[in-house]
Amino acid sequence: MCELLGMSANVPTDICFSFSGLMKRGGETGPHRDGWGITFYEGKGSRTFKDPEPSCRSKIAQLLEQYPIKSCAVIGHIRQANRGGVNLQNTHPFERELWGRNWTFAHNGQLTDYRALEVGAFMPVGNTDSELAFCYLLGQMKDRFAKAPRNPVTLARFLAKHADVLRQKGVFNMLLTDGTLMFAYCTSKLHWLTRKAPFGKAHLVDSDWEIDFSQETTPTDVVTVIATEPLTKDEPWNKMDTGEWLMLKDGVPVS
Amino acid sequence: MCELLGMSANVPTDICFSFSGLMKRGGETGPHRDGWGITFYEGKGSRTFKDPEPSCRSKIAQLLEQYPIKSCAVIGHIRQANRGGVNLQNTHPFERELWGRNWTFAHNGQLTDYRALEVGAFMPVGNTDSELAFCYLLGQMKDRFAKAPRNPVTLARFLAKHADVLRQKGVFNMLLTDGTLMFAYCTSKLHWLTRKAPFGKAHLVDSDWEIDFSQETTPTDVVTVIATEPLTKDEPWNKMDTGEWLMLKDGVPVS
């Protein structure tokens, strides 16, 4: 299995604190030694850092823990391989362009009987169930909508319907973003919380790092973080149910 | 204008030496302050590091100068913006998937009357002439070939024909790769050289770094480097002519 990290915010926000906790699980406090990746959006543009090496000893991960890239949407992933070899083409997140936007996807879980999924216009480069599921979802989106639906909930319901199809094939926890919207779907394990004023302190589960968000934010900031397992000890994480989805925009759920 | 860097090799090779020379031109020995990017292929997988900040003061660029990522195909770019704002979505290289391969593109030059170009299945995310030209080329490739042509020269001639169309609209020096093939096209300025046994020494134009390739290589290594301007003082760079193309595979030109 793998672990997921997502962030949606109403102002460009750095994710060094949460990222640091996740990276520790990549071979140090957790068993996810088979690569890691993280995508940051800045406006419509995005950049992905990825490495098939364990994150706990990656020089690139070390740089990013100290290098505050400010972003309104982030997807991160650490991998414990089950389908597909440990190499760069199988390292999440995966990216494709649709409707003139960069879409980024990461998956936690394992599918069976997935090779027959229709991928349409998007072909996998590697050989994971995850990238195939991503191509399936994007292919369905492209076939159904000539351009992005105006209402994010329309897209969320459409994605949830197809995620329900994928859930029939195994465990399918996932994150998908175009830098504006952030869609999360849970079949087994996914948690989220929204940080907003009044901000308090939080302490990472995986290291001694404690942060006082009131020192790092302005009163109008709103940030939602999604993670496979809660990253902090002292905050009220919401556990998602099987088949539950969450669509975020500007740091808050839309429904 | 911008500067391009490309590499094709028959064994995974690091590009720290050439990259270091290029990065100096990003605001120190050259005026290309409007961002930089570099894509490395490892097998079919690729990863791109990019930054809208000048390369000469980028922490990510500093890391990569010291961090030998071994690759058989690399495209790098430093930008001096003329079309499109200085931001991440306009930062080269650009990437899209076609035929189950990641294609990466970077451009040096400036086009006019380019907005009417047919882009077909690939839509630009940013607003540069470069990304639009890339989408045009990929759209033509997808329309013409259901899968990659078996003979690289077939693809090279097809690409050169469409690059000739783009050249009518301005300056169009470009690099395109899928990690196996590396295509270069010149309208004004592009140089290349092949390093193979017996290997000698080379000295960067832009800094004091001298390298003895005989210490870094095995006798069967073959590496071709392409750059807008020669990166070393003491090697016989080939200058490309207007309308000339070069298709590389495993470090050597195919024809």
PDB file of N, CA, C and O in Angstrom, chain A residues 40 42-52 59-60 63 67 88-89 96-97 99-102 121-125 142, chain B residues 40 42-52 59-60 63 67 88-89 96-97 99-102 121-125 142:
ATOM      1  N   PHE A  40       3.214  20.388  -7.076  1.00  0.00           N
ATOM      2  CA  PHE A  40       2.800  21.718  -6.598  1.00  0.00           C
ATOM      3  C   PHE A  40       2.203  22.486  -7.770  1.00  0.00           C
ATOM      4  O   PHE A  40       2.804  22.512  -8.849  1.00  0.00           O
ATOM      5  N   GLU A  42       1.242  26.240  -9.166  1.00  0.00           N
ATOM      6  CA  GLU A  42       1.392  27.693  -8.996  1.00  0.00           C
ATOM      7  C   GLU A  42       0.624  28.298 -10.157  1.00  0.00           C
ATOM      8  O   GLU A  42       1.067  28.248 -11.295  1.00  0.00           O
ATOM      9  N   GLY A  43      -0.589  28.810  -9.890  1.00  0.00           N
ATOM     10  CA  GLY A  43      -1.488  29.197 -10.966  1.00  0.00           C
ATOM     11  C   GLY A  43      -1.888  27.943 -11.730  1.00  0.00           C
ATOM     12  O   GLY A  43      -2.110  26.884 -11.138  1.00  0.00           O
ATOM     13  N   LYS A  44      -1.957  28.048 -13.054  1.00  0.00           N
ATOM     14  CA  LYS A  44      -2.283  26.873 -13.866  1.00  0.00           C
ATOM     15  C   LYS A  44      -1.076  25.957 -14.040  1.00  0.00           C
ATOM     16  O   LYS A  44      -1.201  24.823 -14.485  1.00  0.00           O
ATOM     17  N   GLY A  45       0.097  26.477 -13.740  1.00  0.00           N
ATOM     18  CA  GLY A  45       1.315  25.691 -13.912  1.00  0.00           C
ATOM     19  C   GLY A  45       1.509  24.708 -12.764  1.00  0.00           C
ATOM     20  O   GLY A  45       1.019  24.925 -11.652  1.00  0.00           O
ATOM     21  N   SER A  46       2.217  23.644 -13.045  1.00  0.00           N
ATOM     22  CA  SER A  46       2.510  22.675 -11.986  1.00  0.00           C
ATOM     23  C   SER A  46       3.922  22.148 -12.163  1.00  0.00           C
ATOM     24  O   SER A  46       4.484  22.196 -13.255  1.00  0.00           O
ATOM     25  N   ARG A  47       4.480  21.679 -11.076  1.00  0.00           N
ATOM     26  CA  ARG A  47       5.777  20.991 -11.160  1.00  0.00           C
ATOM     27  C   ARG A  47       5.767  19.829 -10.182  1.00  0.00           C
ATOM     28  O   ARG A  47       5.243  19.931  -9.071  1.00  0.00           O
ATOM     29  N   THR A  48       6.340  18.740 -10.642  1.00  0.00           N
ATOM     30  CA  THR A  48       6.348  17.499  -9.880  1.00  0.00           C
ATOM     31  C   THR A  48       7.779  17.115  -9.576  1.00  0.00           C
ATOM     32  O   THR A  48       8.631  17.124 -10.463  1.00  0.00           O
ATOM     33  N   PHE A  49       8.036  16.795  -8.334  1.00  0.00           N
ATOM     34  CA  PHE A  49       9.323  16.234  -7.933  1.00  0.00           C
ATOM     35  C   PHE A  49       9.062  14.775  -7.630  1.00  0.00           C
ATOM     36  O   PHE A  49       8.148  14.463  -6.856  1.00  0.00           O
ATOM     37  N   LYS A  50       9.836  13.880  -8.233  1.00  0.00           N
ATOM     38  CA  LYS A  50       9.631  12.472  -7.914  1.00  0.00           C
ATOM     39  C   LYS A  50      10.935  11.706  -7.957  1.00  0.00           C
ATOM     40  O   LYS A  50      11.905  12.134  -8.600  1.00  0.00           O
ATOM     41  N   ASP A  51      10.933  10.596  -7.265  1.00  0.00           N
ATOM     42  CA  ASP A  51      12.160   9.840  -7.097  1.00  0.00           C
ATOM     43  C   ASP A  51      11.781   8.394  -6.793  1.00  0.00           C
ATOM     44  O   ASP A  51      10.943   8.158  -5.918  1.00  0.00           O
ATOM     45  N   PRO A  52      12.347   7.427  -7.509  1.00  0.00           N
ATOM     46  CA  PRO A  52      12.075   6.030  -7.145  1.00  0.00           C
ATOM     47  C   PRO A  52      12.818   5.561  -5.894  1.00  0.00           C
ATOM     48  O   PRO A  52      12.610   4.454  -5.419  1.00  0.00           O
ATOM     49  N   LYS A  59      17.792  13.151  -1.381  1.00  0.00           N
ATOM     50  CA  LYS A  59      18.308  14.523  -1.283  1.00  0.00           C
ATOM     51  C   LYS A  59      17.285  15.535  -1.767  1.00  0.00           C
ATOM     52  O   LYS A  59      17.235  16.667  -1.288  1.00  0.00           O
ATOM     53  N   ILE A  60      16.494  15.133  -2.757  1.00  0.00           N
ATOM     54  CA  ILE A  60      15.482  16.058  -3.292  1.00  0.00           C
ATOM     55  C   ILE A  60      14.404  16.279  -2.233  1.00  0.00           C
ATOM     56  O   ILE A  60      13.944  17.397  -2.018  1.00  0.00           O
ATOM     57  N   LEU A  63      15.674  18.668   0.352  1.00  0.00           N
ATOM     58  CA  LEU A  63      15.601  20.061  -0.099  1.00  0.00           C
ATOM     59  C   LEU A  63      14.179  20.597   0.057  1.00  0.00           C
ATOM     60  O   LEU A  63      13.963  21.701   0.572  1.00  0.00           O
ATOM     61  N   TYR A  67      12.308  23.978   1.708  1.00  0.00           N
ATOM     62  CA  TYR A  67      12.162  24.936   0.608  1.00  0.00           C
ATOM     63  C   TYR A  67      10.678  25.207   0.437  1.00  0.00           C
ATOM     64  O   TYR A  67       9.960  24.393  -0.143  1.00  0.00           O
ATOM     65  N   LEU A  88      10.912   4.851 -12.279  1.00  0.00           N
ATOM     66  CA  LEU A  88      10.375   6.211 -12.384  1.00  0.00           C
ATOM     67  C   LEU A  88       9.014   6.257 -13.072  1.00  0.00           C
ATOM     68  O   LEU A  88       8.129   7.015 -12.661  1.00  0.00           O
ATOM     69  N   GLN A  89       8.826   5.404 -14.091  1.00  0.00           N
ATOM     70  CA  GLN A  89       7.540   5.504 -14.799  1.00  0.00           C
ATOM     71  C   GLN A  89       6.362   5.027 -13.949  1.00  0.00           C
ATOM     72  O   GLN A  89       5.218   5.350 -14.256  1.00  0.00           O
ATOM     73  N   ARG A  96      -1.533  14.342 -16.692  1.00  0.00           N
ATOM     74  CA  ARG A  96      -1.962  14.458 -18.083  1.00  0.00           C
ATOM     75  C   ARG A  96      -2.673  15.791 -18.263  1.00  0.00           C
ATOM     76  O   ARG A  96      -3.269  16.311 -17.320  1.00  0.00           O
ATOM     77  N   GLU A  97      -2.662  16.284 -19.484  1.00  0.00           N
ATOM     78  CA  GLU A  97      -3.408  17.502 -19.795  1.00  0.00           C
ATOM     79  C   GLU A  97      -4.794  17.152 -20.311  1.00  0.00           C
ATOM     80  O   GLU A  97      -4.949  16.271 -21.150  1.00  0.00           O
ATOM     81  N   TRP A  99      -8.546  19.515 -21.218  1.00  0.00           N
ATOM     82  CA  TRP A  99      -9.234  20.816 -21.237  1.00  0.00           C
ATOM     83  C   TRP A  99      -8.260  21.975 -20.999  1.00  0.00           C
ATOM     84  O   TRP A  99      -8.620  23.005 -20.397  1.00  0.00           O
ATOM     85  N   GLY A 100      -6.996  21.826 -21.422  1.00  0.00           N
ATOM     86  CA  GLY A 100      -6.020  22.895 -21.221  1.00  0.00           C
ATOM     87  C   GLY A 100      -5.590  23.076 -19.777  1.00  0.00           C
ATOM     88  O   GLY A 100      -5.095  24.144 -19.395  1.00  0.00           O
ATOM     89  N   ARG A 101      -5.769  22.040 -18.956  1.00  0.00           N
ATOM     90  CA  ARG A 101      -5.329  22.050 -17.561  1.00  0.00           C
ATOM     91  C   ARG A 101      -4.459  20.825 -17.313  1.00  0.00           C
ATOM     92  O   ARG A 101      -4.697  19.761 -17.895  1.00  0.00           O
ATOM     93  N   ASN A 102      -3.481  20.970 -16.437  1.00  0.00           N
ATOM     94  CA  ASN A 102      -2.701  19.813 -15.983  1.00  0.00           C
ATOM     95  C   ASN A 102      -3.479  19.099 -14.889  1.00  0.00           C
ATOM     96  O   ASN A 102      -3.769  19.692 -13.852  1.00  0.00           O
ATOM     97  N   ALA A 121      -8.526   8.086 -24.779  1.00  0.00           N
ATOM     98  CA  ALA A 121      -7.501   8.966 -25.353  1.00  0.00           C
ATOM     99  C   ALA A 121      -6.194   8.970 -24.578  1.00  0.00           C
ATOM    100  O   ALA A 121      -5.189   9.477 -25.067  1.00  0.00           O
ATOM    101  N   PHE A 122      -6.185   8.432 -23.363  1.00  0.00           N
ATOM    102  CA  PHE A 122      -5.000   8.527 -22.505  1.00  0.00           C
ATOM    103  C   PHE A 122      -4.382   7.146 -22.312  1.00  0.00           C
ATOM    104  O   PHE A 122      -5.057   6.229 -21.839  1.00  0.00           O
ATOM    105  N   MET A 123      -3.121   7.019 -22.669  1.00  0.00           N
ATOM    106  CA  MET A 123      -2.448   5.722 -22.533  1.00  0.00           C
ATOM    107  C   MET A 123      -1.468   5.745 -21.377  1.00  0.00           C
ATOM    108  O   MET A 123      -0.744   6.725 -21.193  1.00  0.00           O
ATOM    109  N   PRO A 124      -1.420   4.654 -20.604  1.00  0.00           N
ATOM    110  CA  PRO A 124      -0.413   4.601 -19.536  1.00  0.00           C
ATOM    111  C   PRO A 124       1.007   4.527 -20.122  1.00  0.00           C
ATOM    112  O   PRO A 124       1.212   3.948 -21.195  1.00  0.00           O
ATOM    113  N   VAL A 125       1.959   5.101 -19.407  1.00  0.00           N
ATOM    114  CA  VAL A 125       3.382   4.999 -19.761  1.00  0.00           C
ATOM    115  C   VAL A 125       4.016   3.838 -18.985  1.00  0.00           C
ATOM    116  O   VAL A 125       4.788   3.063 -19.534  1.00  0.00           O
ATOM    117  N   LYS A 142     -13.154  13.148 -20.497  1.00  0.00           N
ATOM    118  CA  LYS A 142     -13.027  13.737 -21.843  1.00  0.00           C
ATOM    119  C   LYS A 142     -14.210  13.341 -22.721  1.00  0.00           C
ATOM    120  O   LYS A 142     -14.729  14.160 -23.493  1.00  0.00           O
TER     121      LYS A 142
ATOM    122  N   PHE B  40      14.745  14.726 -17.238  1.00  0.00           N
ATOM    123  CA  PHE B  40      15.603  13.540 -17.290  1.00  0.00           C
ATOM    124  C   PHE B  40      14.722  12.325 -17.551  1.00  0.00           C
ATOM    125  O   PHE B  40      13.696  12.166 -16.875  1.00  0.00           O
ATOM    126  N   GLU B  42      14.526   8.218 -17.270  1.00  0.00           N
ATOM    127  CA  GLU B  42      15.120   6.984 -16.724  1.00  0.00           C
ATOM    128  C   GLU B  42      14.205   5.874 -17.203  1.00  0.00           C
ATOM    129  O   GLU B  42      13.089   5.733 -16.702  1.00  0.00           O
ATOM    130  N   GLY B  43      14.619   5.125 -18.215  1.00  0.00           N
ATOM    131  CA  GLY B  43      13.707   4.199 -18.882  1.00  0.00           C
ATOM    132  C   GLY B  43      12.613   4.996 -19.573  1.00  0.00           C
ATOM    133  O   GLY B  43      12.870   6.061 -20.146  1.00  0.00           O
ATOM    134  N   LYS B  44      11.385   4.504 -19.499  1.00  0.00           N
ATOM    135  CA  LYS B  44      10.265   5.241 -20.086  1.00  0.00           C
ATOM    136  C   LYS B  44       9.812   6.385 -19.185  1.00  0.00           C
ATOM    137  O   LYS B  44       9.050   7.242 -19.602  1.00  0.00           O
ATOM    138  N   GLY B  45      10.240   6.340 -17.940  1.00  0.00           N
ATOM    139  CA  GLY B  45       9.833   7.369 -16.990  1.00  0.00           C
ATOM    140  C   GLY B  45      10.626   8.652 -17.182  1.00  0.00           C
ATOM    141  O   GLY B  45      11.763   8.626 -17.667  1.00  0.00           O
ATOM    142  N   SER B  46      10.035   9.754 -16.802  1.00  0.00           N
ATOM    143  CA  SER B  46      10.744  11.024 -16.881  1.00  0.00           C
ATOM    144  C   SER B  46      10.401  11.873 -15.669  1.00  0.00           C
ATOM    145  O   SER B  46       9.380  11.677 -15.023  1.00  0.00           O
ATOM    146  N   ARG B  47      11.311  12.774 -15.346  1.00  0.00           N
ATOM    147  CA  ARG B  47      11.007  13.763 -14.309  1.00  0.00           C
ATOM    148  C   ARG B  47      11.590  15.093 -14.726  1.00  0.00           C
ATOM    149  O   ARG B  47      12.691  15.162 -15.274  1.00  0.00           O
ATOM    150  N   THR B  48      10.809  16.126 -14.456  1.00  0.00           N
ATOM    151  CA  THR B  48      11.169  17.474 -14.863  1.00  0.00           C
ATOM    152  C   THR B  48      11.323  18.343 -13.632  1.00  0.00           C
ATOM    153  O   THR B  48      10.470  18.328 -12.748  1.00  0.00           O
ATOM    154  N   PHE B  49      12.411  19.063 -13.579  1.00  0.00           N
ATOM    155  CA  PHE B  49      12.619  20.071 -12.542  1.00  0.00           C
ATOM    156  C   PHE B  49      12.478  21.417 -13.241  1.00  0.00           C
ATOM    157  O   PHE B  49      13.131  21.643 -14.257  1.00  0.00           O
ATOM    158  N   LYS B  50      11.630  22.282 -12.701  1.00  0.00           N
ATOM    159  CA  LYS B  50      11.513  23.594 -13.324  1.00  0.00           C
ATOM    160  C   LYS B  50      11.236  24.661 -12.285  1.00  0.00           C
ATOM    161  O   LYS B  50      10.736  24.384 -11.197  1.00  0.00           O
ATOM    162  N   ASP B  51      11.560  25.889 -12.664  1.00  0.00           N
ATOM    163  CA  ASP B  51      11.475  26.994 -11.726  1.00  0.00           C
ATOM    164  C   ASP B  51      11.337  28.281 -12.539  1.00  0.00           C
ATOM    165  O   ASP B  51      12.117  28.500 -13.460  1.00  0.00           O
ATOM    166  N   PRO B  52      10.354  29.126 -12.211  1.00  0.00           N
ATOM    167  CA  PRO B  52      10.284  30.417 -12.919  1.00  0.00           C
ATOM    168  C   PRO B  52      11.328  31.425 -12.437  1.00  0.00           C
ATOM    169  O   PRO B  52      11.452  32.501 -12.994  1.00  0.00           O
ATOM    170  N   LYS B  59      17.851  27.295  -5.833  1.00  0.00           N
ATOM    171  CA  LYS B  59      18.349  26.228  -4.958  1.00  0.00           C
ATOM    172  C   LYS B  59      18.189  24.862  -5.607  1.00  0.00           C
ATOM    173  O   LYS B  59      18.980  23.944  -5.370  1.00  0.00           O
ATOM    174  N   ILE B  60      17.139  24.708  -6.408  1.00  0.00           N
ATOM    175  CA  ILE B  60      16.919  23.413  -7.067  1.00  0.00           C
ATOM    176  C   ILE B  60      18.008  23.190  -8.118  1.00  0.00           C
ATOM    177  O   ILE B  60      18.549  22.100  -8.240  1.00  0.00           O
ATOM    178  N   LEU B  63      21.174  22.142  -6.410  1.00  0.00           N
ATOM    179  CA  LEU B  63      21.160  20.723  -6.043  1.00  0.00           C
ATOM    180  C   LEU B  63      21.485  19.853  -7.257  1.00  0.00           C
ATOM    181  O   LEU B  63      22.308  18.928  -7.181  1.00  0.00           O
ATOM    182  N   TYR B  67      24.083  16.691  -8.201  1.00  0.00           N
ATOM    183  CA  TYR B  67      23.324  15.458  -7.976  1.00  0.00           C
ATOM    184  C   TYR B  67      23.258  14.713  -9.301  1.00  0.00           C
ATOM    185  O   TYR B  67      22.472  15.063 -10.182  1.00  0.00           O
ATOM    186  N   LEU B  88       5.066  29.676 -13.954  1.00  0.00           N
ATOM    187  CA  LEU B  88       5.374  28.251 -14.065  1.00  0.00           C
ATOM    188  C   LEU B  88       4.752  27.610 -15.301  1.00  0.00           C
ATOM    189  O   LEU B  88       5.373  26.764 -15.951  1.00  0.00           O
ATOM    190  N   GLN B  89       3.521  28.025 -15.643  1.00  0.00           N
ATOM    191  CA  GLN B  89       2.880  27.347 -16.793  1.00  0.00           C
ATOM    192  C   GLN B  89       3.565  27.674 -18.118  1.00  0.00           C
ATOM    193  O   GLN B  89       3.378  26.956 -19.090  1.00  0.00           O
ATOM    194  N   ARG B  96       3.831  16.071 -22.763  1.00  0.00           N
ATOM    195  CA  ARG B  96       2.538  15.437 -23.042  1.00  0.00           C
ATOM    196  C   ARG B  96       2.774  13.955 -23.312  1.00  0.00           C
ATOM    197  O   ARG B  96       3.847  13.581 -23.793  1.00  0.00           O
ATOM    198  N   GLU B  97       1.761  13.152 -23.077  1.00  0.00           N
ATOM    199  CA  GLU B  97       1.835  11.724 -23.412  1.00  0.00           C
ATOM    200  C   GLU B  97       1.252  11.492 -24.801  1.00  0.00           C
ATOM    201  O   GLU B  97       0.191  12.016 -25.134  1.00  0.00           O
ATOM    202  N   TRP B  99       1.139   7.963 -27.622  1.00  0.00           N
ATOM    203  CA  TRP B  99       1.525   6.572 -27.902  1.00  0.00           C
ATOM    204  C   TRP B  99       2.093   5.865 -26.661  1.00  0.00           C
ATOM    205  O   TRP B  99       2.969   4.992 -26.749  1.00  0.00           O
ATOM    206  N   GLY B 100       1.619   6.273 -25.478  1.00  0.00           N
ATOM    207  CA  GLY B 100       2.106   5.642 -24.253  1.00  0.00           C
ATOM    208  C   GLY B 100       3.534   6.016 -23.892  1.00  0.00           C
ATOM    209  O   GLY B 100       4.197   5.316 -23.123  1.00  0.00           O
ATOM    210  N   ARG B 101       4.011   7.145 -24.414  1.00  0.00           N
ATOM    211  CA  ARG B 101       5.345   7.668 -24.097  1.00  0.00           C
ATOM    212  C   ARG B 101       5.210   9.113 -23.635  1.00  0.00           C
ATOM    213  O   ARG B 101       4.337   9.839 -24.118  1.00  0.00           O
ATOM    214  N   ASN B 102       6.069   9.524 -22.727  1.00  0.00           N
ATOM    215  CA  ASN B 102       6.149  10.940 -22.349  1.00  0.00           C
ATOM    216  C   ASN B 102       6.996  11.674 -23.382  1.00  0.00           C
ATOM    217  O   ASN B 102       8.170  11.344 -23.556  1.00  0.00           O
ATOM    218  N   ALA B 121      -5.663  17.359 -30.610  1.00  0.00           N
ATOM    219  CA  ALA B 121      -5.962  16.691 -29.333  1.00  0.00           C
ATOM    220  C   ALA B 121      -5.234  17.299 -28.140  1.00  0.00           C
ATOM    221  O   ALA B 121      -5.565  16.995 -27.004  1.00  0.00           O
ATOM    222  N   PHE B 122      -4.234  18.147 -28.395  1.00  0.00           N
ATOM    223  CA  PHE B 122      -3.397  18.652 -27.300  1.00  0.00           C
ATOM    224  C   PHE B 122      -3.634  20.144 -27.119  1.00  0.00           C
ATOM    225  O   PHE B 122      -3.453  20.914 -28.056  1.00  0.00           O
ATOM    226  N   MET B 123      -4.034  20.543 -25.932  1.00  0.00           N
ATOM    227  CA  MET B 123      -4.299  21.962 -25.684  1.00  0.00           C
ATOM    228  C   MET B 123      -3.199  22.569 -24.823  1.00  0.00           C
ATOM    229  O   MET B 123      -2.741  21.941 -23.867  1.00  0.00           O
ATOM    230  N   PRO B 124      -2.787  23.793 -25.142  1.00  0.00           N
ATOM    231  CA  PRO B 124      -1.804  24.451 -24.282  1.00  0.00           C
ATOM    232  C   PRO B 124      -2.396  24.767 -22.903  1.00  0.00           C
ATOM    233  O   PRO B 124      -3.596  25.032 -22.790  1.00  0.00           O
ATOM    234  N   VAL B 125      -1.557  24.733 -21.893  1.00  0.00           N
ATOM    235  CA  VAL B 125      -1.948  25.144 -20.533  1.00  0.00           C
ATOM    236  C   VAL B 125      -1.565  26.610 -20.317  1.00  0.00           C
ATOM    237  O   VAL B 125      -2.327  27.393 -19.754  1.00  0.00           O
ATOM    238  N   LYS B 142      -0.004  12.604 -33.905  1.00  0.00           N
ATOM    239  CA  LYS B 142      -1.112  11.716 -33.517  1.00  0.00           C
ATOM    240  C   LYS B 142      -2.060  11.469 -34.689  1.00  0.00           C
ATOM    241  O   LYS B 142      -2.543  10.339 -34.885  1.00  0.00           O
TER     242      LYS B 142
END
